[in-house]
Amino acid sequence: MTNNNKRRAVVTGIGVITPSGIQLDSFWQSLLDGQSAIGPITMMETDDQACKIAGEVRDFNPENYMDKKEARRMDRFVQFAMAAAKEAYSDAGLNRDNVASERFGVVVSSAAGGLGTIETQLREVVNKGMRRCSPFLVPMMICDMGAGRIAIEFNAKGPNMAVVTACATGAHSIGDAFRLIQNDEADVVFAGGSEAPITPLSVAGFSAARALSLRNEEPHRASRPFDKDRDGFVMSEGASVIILEELNHALERGAKIYGEVIGFGRSADAHDIVMPAPDGSGAILAMKAALRDAGISPDDVNYINAHGTSTPLGDVAETKAIKHIFGERATKGDLLVSSTKSMTGHLLGAAGSTEAIISILALRDQIIPPTINLENQDTECDLDYVANSARKVSGFKVAMSNSFGFGGHNASLVFRNWEQN
C-alpha cells in the first residue's frame, strides 16, 4: 500500500492545449472517439521536407490567454505553457487567497525550448547583421521560460524548476513536483510540459535521423504504435499542465480531486543517444522504482499508458519491459495497455504530462482510450493494446504512465483512482 508517512499529492486542476483539443472535455472526447489529430503541416512550407505531416494545435489564439504585447515576446512553446497553466489554475479553483505564494511551486519545461525563435532570429542576423538580433531572443528560447512566466503570472514564489529530459520531460516534471509536495517544500505546484517543435530545422533533423513517419498521403493513419507497418513517430506540438496539491490543502479548500499520484520512478538506459536498450532494461528499472515508491505490486496495476511512439525498436523494447515486470498478466489480457500517441502524435516534452492526464481521466471515468491504427499487430508486440476502440472497465483503481526520452531518460508515474479511497 501507499506509504502513509509521506504527504500525499492529488491532482486538482488540468489544462491542455493539444492537437486533439484545447479544452479538457473536447480533448478527452476526441480520444475516446478514436480520432486522429494528425494532418498535413500548414505552419510552414514542406516542399523540401521528407516528412510533411504533424499534429498541429489548431484554432489557438494566444490573445485569448494573455496580453497581445506580451504574447509577441513569447515563443510559441511559452504561449502554450501559459495557456495550459491558466486553464489548470482556473479548473482547480485557485486564487491568491487560497494558496500561499511562498508555498506555490512551478515545475514546467520543454525538451527543446524556443526552436521557432532561434530559427527566425538566425535568419534575421544572417541576412541583416548581428545588430538586428532581438533583445528578447534569450528569454524567448530558453527551456525554463515557461516556468518563469507562470511564476510571474500567478505569484508563485516557491520552488521553480525546468526539467529537461527529452521526451520524458513532462513526466519528470510531474514526478519532481510530486517530490516537492512529499518533502514539504510546497503545497501546490504547477507541473507539466510544453513544446512547439514544428519548425523547418526540427522536422528536417528528425527526418534525417529517420525517426519520423513518412506516411504523408494518409496522415491520420501514420501514427500506428505496435503495428507491423509502423515506420516512425509523428511530431506534435502543445502543452499540458496539472495542478498538483497536497491532500489536506485540497480538502480544506473543498477542491475537486481528479486522482492521486502515488509513485514515481526514474532511470537511465546508459545504452545509446537515441535507441532504447533493446531488452527494455532501463524501462524495467523505472517501472520497478515507481511500483516500489507507490508501495504496490505489479498485480495492483490495471492499465498502462505506454510511451508507444510507433518506432520499430521502441515499441518492442517497451513491450519486453512490460512483460518482464507484469509476467503472465501482461499476455493474458488482465493488464490493458494503450498508446494514445496513435491519436495525439508525439508531443515530445509535453508527451509525458499529456499521457499522465489521460491516465488520470481513464481512472476517473473507468474507460481505456484506444490505440488506433492497430490493424496488423506486430508478433513481437503481443499485449492487449485496446485496439481501435475505447473500452469500458470496472473496478479500475491504478494506472501507470511510461515516458522515455533520447539520451536514455526513463520515467514512470503511478496514479490511483481517488473515488476508491
Coordinates of C-alpha atoms in Angstrom, one line a residue:
M1 CA 0.0 0.0 0.0
T2 CA 1.0 3.7 -0.3
N3 CA 3.4 4.9 2.3
N4 CA 1.1 6.9 4.6
N5 CA 4.0 8.6 6.4
K6 CA 4.6 10.8 3.4
R7 CA 2.5 13.8 2.4
R8 CA 0.1 12.9 -0.3
A9 CA -0.4 14.7 -3.6
V10 CA -3.6 14.9 -5.6
V11 CA -4.5 16.4 -9.0
T12 CA -7.0 19.3 -8.6
G13 CA -6.6 21.1 -11.9
I14 CA -5.9 20.2 -15.6
G15 CA -5.1 22.4 -18.6
V16 CA -4.5 21.0 -22.1
I17 CA -3.5 22.8 -25.4
T18 CA -3.1 19.9 -27.8
P19 CA -3.8 18.9 -31.4
S20 CA -6.7 16.8 -30.0
G21 CA -8.3 19.8 -28.4
I22 CA -7.7 22.9 -26.4
Q23 CA -10.4 22.3 -23.8
L24 CA -10.3 19.4 -21.5
D25 CA -13.7 17.9 -22.4
S26 CA -13.2 18.1 -26.1
F27 CA -9.7 16.7 -25.8
W28 CA -10.9 13.7 -23.8
Q29 CA -13.9 13.0 -26.0
S30 CA -11.7 13.1 -29.1
L31 CA -9.5 10.4 -27.6
L32 CA -12.5 8.2 -26.6
D33 CA -13.8 8.6 -30.1
G34 CA -10.5 7.3 -31.5
Q35 CA -10.0 10.5 -33.6
S36 CA -6.6 11.1 -35.1
A37 CA -5.3 14.7 -34.7
I38 CA -2.6 14.3 -37.4
G39 CA -2.7 16.1 -40.7
P40 CA -0.6 17.9 -43.3
I41 CA 1.7 20.6 -42.0
T42 CA 0.3 24.0 -42.6
M43 CA 2.6 26.1 -40.5
M44 CA 5.5 26.1 -42.9
E45 CA 6.5 25.1 -46.4
T46 CA 7.2 21.4 -46.8
D47 CA 8.1 21.1 -50.4
D48 CA 11.7 20.3 -49.5
Q49 CA 10.9 18.1 -46.4
A50 CA 10.7 14.4 -46.4
C51 CA 8.1 14.4 -43.7
K52 CA 5.0 16.6 -44.4
I53 CA 2.7 15.7 -41.6
A54 CA 2.4 16.6 -37.9
G55 CA -0.1 17.2 -35.1
E56 CA -0.7 21.0 -35.1
V57 CA -2.7 22.9 -32.5
R58 CA -5.5 24.4 -34.5
D59 CA -7.6 27.5 -33.5
F60 CA -5.1 28.6 -30.9
N61 CA -5.2 32.3 -30.3
P62 CA -2.7 33.4 -27.6
E63 CA -4.6 36.7 -27.1
N64 CA -7.4 34.6 -25.5
Y65 CA -5.0 33.9 -22.7
M66 CA -2.6 36.9 -22.5
D67 CA -1.9 40.4 -23.5
K68 CA -1.1 40.9 -27.2
K69 CA 2.1 42.7 -26.5
E70 CA 3.4 40.1 -24.1
A71 CA 2.4 37.3 -26.4
R72 CA 4.7 38.7 -29.1
R73 CA 7.6 38.5 -26.6
M74 CA 7.0 34.7 -26.0
D75 CA 7.9 31.8 -28.2
R76 CA 5.0 29.6 -29.2
F77 CA 6.0 27.0 -26.6
V78 CA 5.8 29.6 -23.8
Q79 CA 2.4 30.8 -25.1
F80 CA 1.2 27.2 -24.9
A81 CA 2.6 26.7 -21.4
M82 CA 1.0 29.9 -20.2
A83 CA -2.4 29.0 -21.7
A84 CA -2.4 25.5 -20.2
A85 CA -1.4 26.8 -16.8
K86 CA -4.2 29.3 -16.9
E87 CA -6.7 26.5 -17.8
A88 CA -5.3 24.4 -14.9
Y89 CA -5.4 27.2 -12.4
S90 CA -9.0 28.1 -13.3
D91 CA -10.0 24.4 -13.3
A92 CA -8.6 24.0 -9.8
G93 CA -10.5 27.0 -8.4
L94 CA -7.3 28.6 -7.1
N95 CA -6.9 32.3 -6.3
R96 CA -4.4 34.4 -4.4
D97 CA -6.3 33.9 -1.2
N98 CA -6.3 30.1 -1.1
V99 CA -2.6 29.4 -1.8
A100 CA 0.3 31.0 -0.1
S101 CA 2.7 32.4 -2.6
E102 CA 5.9 31.0 -0.9
R103 CA 4.3 27.5 -0.9
F104 CA 3.3 27.7 -4.6
G105 CA 5.8 26.0 -6.9
V106 CA 6.3 25.5 -10.7
V107 CA 7.9 22.6 -12.5
V108 CA 7.1 23.2 -16.2
S109 CA 9.6 22.7 -19.0
S110 CA 10.2 21.9 -22.6
A111 CA 12.5 19.4 -24.3
A112 CA 13.8 21.8 -26.9
G113 CA 12.6 25.3 -26.0
G114 CA 12.1 28.1 -28.5
L115 CA 13.1 26.4 -31.7
G116 CA 11.0 28.7 -33.8
T117 CA 12.5 31.8 -32.3
I118 CA 16.0 30.5 -32.7
E119 CA 15.5 29.8 -36.4
T120 CA 13.7 33.1 -37.1
Q121 CA 16.4 35.1 -35.3
L122 CA 19.2 33.2 -37.0
R123 CA 17.8 34.1 -40.4
E124 CA 17.5 37.7 -39.3
V125 CA 21.1 38.1 -38.3
V126 CA 22.5 36.2 -41.3
N127 CA 20.5 38.3 -43.7
K128 CA 20.7 41.7 -41.9
G129 CA 23.5 41.6 -39.4
M130 CA 24.1 40.9 -35.7
R131 CA 22.7 44.2 -34.6
R132 CA 19.2 43.1 -35.8
C133 CA 19.1 40.3 -33.2
S134 CA 16.1 40.7 -30.9
P135 CA 16.7 41.6 -27.2
F136 CA 14.0 39.0 -26.5
L137 CA 15.9 36.1 -28.2
V138 CA 17.3 34.6 -25.0
P139 CA 14.1 34.9 -22.8
M140 CA 12.1 33.5 -25.7
M141 CA 14.2 30.5 -26.4
I142 CA 15.4 29.1 -23.1
C143 CA 13.5 26.0 -21.8
D144 CA 12.8 27.4 -18.3
M145 CA 10.9 30.4 -19.5
G146 CA 7.5 28.7 -19.3
A147 CA 8.1 28.1 -15.6
G148 CA 9.4 31.6 -15.1
R149 CA 6.4 33.3 -16.9
I150 CA 3.9 31.1 -15.0
A151 CA 5.5 32.1 -11.6
I152 CA 5.3 35.7 -12.5
E153 CA 1.7 35.5 -13.7
F154 CA 0.5 33.6 -10.6
N155 CA 2.8 35.0 -7.9
A156 CA 4.3 31.5 -7.3
K157 CA 7.3 32.2 -5.2
G158 CA 8.0 28.6 -4.1
P159 CA 10.4 26.1 -5.9
N160 CA 10.7 26.9 -9.6
M161 CA 12.4 24.4 -12.0
A162 CA 12.6 23.2 -15.6
V163 CA 13.5 19.6 -16.1
V164 CA 14.9 18.7 -19.5
T165 CA 14.9 15.0 -20.3
A166 CA 13.8 15.0 -24.0
C167 CA 10.5 13.1 -24.4
A168 CA 10.4 12.2 -20.7
T169 CA 10.3 15.9 -19.7
G170 CA 6.6 16.2 -18.9
A171 CA 6.7 13.0 -16.8
H172 CA 9.8 14.0 -14.9
S173 CA 8.2 17.4 -14.2
I174 CA 5.2 15.8 -12.6
G175 CA 7.5 13.4 -10.7
D176 CA 9.6 16.2 -9.3
A177 CA 6.5 18.2 -8.4
F178 CA 5.3 15.1 -6.5
R179 CA 8.5 15.1 -4.6
L180 CA 8.3 18.8 -3.7
I181 CA 4.9 18.1 -2.1
Q182 CA 6.0 14.9 -0.4
N183 CA 9.1 16.6 1.1
D184 CA 7.0 19.6 2.4
E185 CA 8.7 22.1 0.1
A186 CA 5.4 23.2 -1.5
D187 CA 1.6 22.8 -1.0
V188 CA 0.6 23.5 -4.6
V189 CA 2.6 23.0 -7.8
F190 CA 2.1 23.6 -11.5
A191 CA 3.6 20.6 -13.3
G192 CA 3.8 19.7 -17.0
G193 CA 5.5 20.3 -20.3
S194 CA 5.2 22.4 -23.4
E195 CA 6.6 22.0 -27.0
A196 CA 6.5 23.9 -30.3
P197 CA 8.8 21.8 -32.5
I198 CA 7.1 22.1 -35.9
T199 CA 9.8 24.2 -37.5
P200 CA 11.8 23.7 -40.7
L201 CA 15.1 22.6 -39.0
S202 CA 13.4 20.4 -36.4
V203 CA 11.4 18.5 -38.9
A204 CA 14.4 18.2 -41.2
G205 CA 16.5 17.0 -38.2
F206 CA 14.2 14.3 -37.0
S207 CA 13.6 13.2 -40.6
A208 CA 17.4 12.9 -41.2
A209 CA 17.5 10.7 -38.1
R210 CA 14.9 8.5 -39.7
A211 CA 12.7 8.9 -36.7
L212 CA 9.5 10.3 -38.4
S213 CA 6.8 8.5 -40.2
L214 CA 6.8 9.3 -43.9
R215 CA 3.2 8.2 -44.5
N216 CA 2.4 11.6 -45.9
E217 CA -0.5 10.6 -48.1
E218 CA -2.6 9.3 -45.2
P219 CA -1.6 11.3 -42.1
H220 CA -4.5 10.0 -40.0
R221 CA -3.0 6.5 -40.3
A222 CA 0.6 7.5 -39.8
S223 CA 1.0 7.0 -36.0
R224 CA 0.5 3.3 -35.5
P225 CA 2.1 2.0 -32.3
F226 CA 2.7 -1.8 -32.1
D227 CA 1.5 -2.3 -35.7
K228 CA 3.8 -4.3 -38.0
D229 CA 3.7 -1.5 -40.6
R230 CA 4.8 1.4 -38.3
D231 CA 7.6 3.5 -39.7
G232 CA 8.3 6.1 -37.1
F233 CA 6.6 8.7 -34.9
V234 CA 4.6 11.7 -35.8
M235 CA 5.7 15.0 -34.3
S236 CA 3.1 17.2 -32.5
E237 CA 3.0 20.4 -30.6
G238 CA 1.2 21.6 -27.5
A239 CA 1.2 21.8 -23.7
S240 CA -0.3 20.1 -20.7
V241 CA -0.2 21.3 -17.2
I242 CA -1.7 20.0 -14.0
I243 CA -2.2 21.4 -10.5
L244 CA -0.7 19.0 -8.0
E245 CA -1.8 19.7 -4.5
E246 CA -1.1 18.4 -1.0
L247 CA -4.1 16.3 0.0
N248 CA -5.1 18.2 3.2
H249 CA -4.6 21.6 1.5
A250 CA -7.0 20.4 -1.3
L251 CA -9.6 19.0 1.2
E252 CA -9.6 22.1 3.4
R253 CA -10.5 24.4 0.5
G254 CA -13.1 21.9 -0.9
A255 CA -11.3 21.3 -4.2
K256 CA -12.4 18.7 -6.6
I257 CA -9.9 15.9 -6.9
Y258 CA -9.3 14.0 -10.2
G259 CA -6.9 11.4 -8.8
E260 CA -3.8 10.8 -6.7
V261 CA -0.1 10.4 -7.7
I262 CA 1.2 7.6 -5.6
G263 CA 4.5 6.6 -7.3
F264 CA 7.4 7.9 -9.4
G265 CA 10.4 6.0 -10.8
R266 CA 13.2 7.1 -13.0
S267 CA 16.3 5.5 -14.5
A268 CA 18.7 5.7 -17.4
D269 CA 19.3 3.2 -20.2
A270 CA 23.1 4.1 -20.4
H271 CA 22.9 2.5 -23.8
D272 CA 22.6 4.8 -26.8
I273 CA 21.9 8.5 -27.6
V274 CA 18.7 7.7 -29.4
M275 CA 18.0 4.0 -29.4
P276 CA 16.4 2.4 -26.4
A277 CA 18.0 -0.6 -24.7
P278 CA 16.6 -3.5 -26.8
D279 CA 15.8 -5.6 -23.8
G280 CA 13.9 -2.8 -22.1
S281 CA 16.3 -2.8 -19.1
G282 CA 16.1 0.9 -18.5
A283 CA 12.3 0.9 -18.7
I284 CA 12.2 -2.0 -16.3
L285 CA 14.2 -0.1 -13.7
A286 CA 11.9 2.9 -13.9
M287 CA 8.7 0.8 -13.6
K288 CA 10.2 -1.2 -10.7
A289 CA 11.1 2.1 -8.9
A290 CA 7.6 3.5 -9.5
L291 CA 5.9 0.5 -8.0
R292 CA 8.3 0.4 -5.1
D293 CA 7.7 4.1 -4.4
A294 CA 3.9 3.5 -4.6
G295 CA 4.1 0.6 -2.2
I296 CA 2.2 -1.7 -4.5
S297 CA 2.8 -4.9 -6.5
P298 CA 2.5 -5.3 -10.3
D299 CA -0.8 -7.2 -9.7
D300 CA -2.3 -3.9 -8.5
V301 CA -1.9 -2.1 -11.8
N302 CA -4.9 -2.2 -14.2
Y303 CA -3.7 0.0 -17.1
I304 CA -0.5 1.3 -18.6
N305 CA -0.5 4.3 -20.9
A306 CA 2.6 3.2 -22.9
H307 CA 5.2 5.5 -24.3
G308 CA 4.4 3.7 -27.5
T309 CA 5.9 6.1 -30.1
S310 CA 5.3 4.0 -33.2
T311 CA 9.0 3.4 -33.8
P312 CA 10.2 -0.2 -34.7
L313 CA 12.7 -0.5 -31.9
G314 CA 10.9 1.4 -29.1
D315 CA 7.6 -0.4 -29.2
V316 CA 9.3 -3.8 -29.0
A317 CA 11.6 -2.7 -26.1
E318 CA 8.7 -1.4 -24.1
T319 CA 6.6 -4.5 -24.7
K320 CA 9.5 -6.6 -23.4
A321 CA 9.9 -4.4 -20.3
I322 CA 6.1 -4.7 -19.5
K323 CA 6.2 -8.5 -19.9
H324 CA 9.3 -8.6 -17.6
I325 CA 7.5 -6.7 -14.8
F326 CA 4.0 -8.0 -15.2
G327 CA 4.6 -11.6 -16.3
E328 CA 1.6 -13.7 -17.3
R329 CA -0.9 -10.9 -16.5
A330 CA 0.5 -8.9 -19.4
T331 CA 0.0 -11.6 -22.1
K332 CA -3.3 -13.0 -20.7
G333 CA -5.1 -9.7 -21.1
D334 CA -5.5 -9.0 -17.4
L335 CA -3.4 -5.8 -17.9
L336 CA -4.6 -3.3 -20.5
V337 CA -2.1 -1.2 -22.4
S338 CA -2.6 1.6 -25.0
S339 CA -0.7 4.3 -26.8
T340 CA -2.6 7.5 -27.2
K341 CA 0.2 8.9 -29.3
S342 CA -1.7 7.0 -32.1
M343 CA -4.2 9.9 -31.9
T344 CA -2.3 12.9 -30.5
G345 CA 1.0 12.2 -32.1
H346 CA 4.2 12.7 -30.1
L347 CA 4.2 16.0 -28.1
L348 CA 7.9 15.5 -27.1
G349 CA 8.5 17.4 -23.9
A350 CA 4.7 17.6 -23.3
A351 CA 4.0 13.9 -24.1
G352 CA 4.6 12.6 -20.5
S353 CA 2.3 15.2 -18.9
T354 CA -0.4 14.8 -21.5
E355 CA -0.4 11.0 -21.0
A356 CA -0.4 11.4 -17.3
I357 CA -3.6 13.4 -17.7
I358 CA -5.1 10.8 -19.9
S359 CA -4.3 8.1 -17.3
I360 CA -6.0 10.2 -14.6
L361 CA -9.1 10.7 -16.8
A362 CA -9.2 7.0 -17.6
L363 CA -9.3 6.2 -13.9
R364 CA -11.9 8.8 -13.2
D365 CA -14.3 7.6 -16.0
Q366 CA -13.4 3.9 -15.9
I367 CA -12.7 3.8 -19.6
I368 CA -9.5 3.0 -21.5
P369 CA -8.7 5.1 -24.6
P370 CA -7.6 3.1 -27.6
T371 CA -4.5 2.5 -29.7
I372 CA -5.9 3.4 -33.1
N373 CA -4.4 2.2 -36.5
L374 CA -3.5 -1.1 -34.9
E375 CA -4.5 -3.2 -38.0
N376 CA -1.7 -5.7 -38.3
Q377 CA -0.2 -6.3 -34.8
D378 CA 3.5 -7.0 -34.7
T379 CA 4.1 -10.5 -33.4
E380 CA 6.8 -9.1 -31.1
C381 CA 4.2 -6.8 -29.6
D382 CA 1.8 -9.3 -28.1
L383 CA -0.1 -7.5 -25.4
D384 CA -3.7 -6.2 -25.2
Y385 CA -3.3 -2.7 -26.6
V386 CA -7.0 -1.9 -26.6
A387 CA -7.0 -1.8 -30.4
N388 CA -9.0 0.8 -32.3
S389 CA -11.9 1.3 -29.8
A390 CA -12.1 2.6 -26.3
R391 CA -13.0 0.0 -23.7
K392 CA -15.2 0.4 -20.6
V393 CA -13.8 -1.3 -17.5
S394 CA -14.9 -1.6 -13.9
G395 CA -13.0 -1.7 -10.6
F396 CA -10.2 0.1 -12.3
K397 CA -8.0 1.5 -9.5
V398 CA -4.4 2.0 -10.6
A399 CA -2.8 3.3 -13.8
M400 CA 0.9 3.7 -14.8
S401 CA 2.2 6.0 -17.4
N402 CA 5.6 5.5 -19.1
S403 CA 7.8 8.1 -20.8
F404 CA 11.2 7.5 -22.4
G405 CA 13.5 10.1 -24.0
F406 CA 16.5 10.4 -26.2
G407 CA 19.6 10.0 -24.2
G408 CA 18.1 7.1 -22.3
H409 CA 16.0 9.0 -19.9
N410 CA 13.1 7.0 -18.4
A411 CA 10.2 7.9 -16.1
S412 CA 7.2 6.0 -14.8
L413 CA 4.3 7.5 -12.9
V414 CA 1.6 5.7 -10.9
F415 CA -1.8 7.1 -10.3
R416 CA -4.7 5.9 -8.1
N417 CA -8.4 6.5 -8.6
W418 CA -9.5 9.0 -6.0
E419 CA -13.0 7.6 -5.7
Q420 CA -11.6 4.3 -4.5
N421 CA -10.1 5.9 -1.4

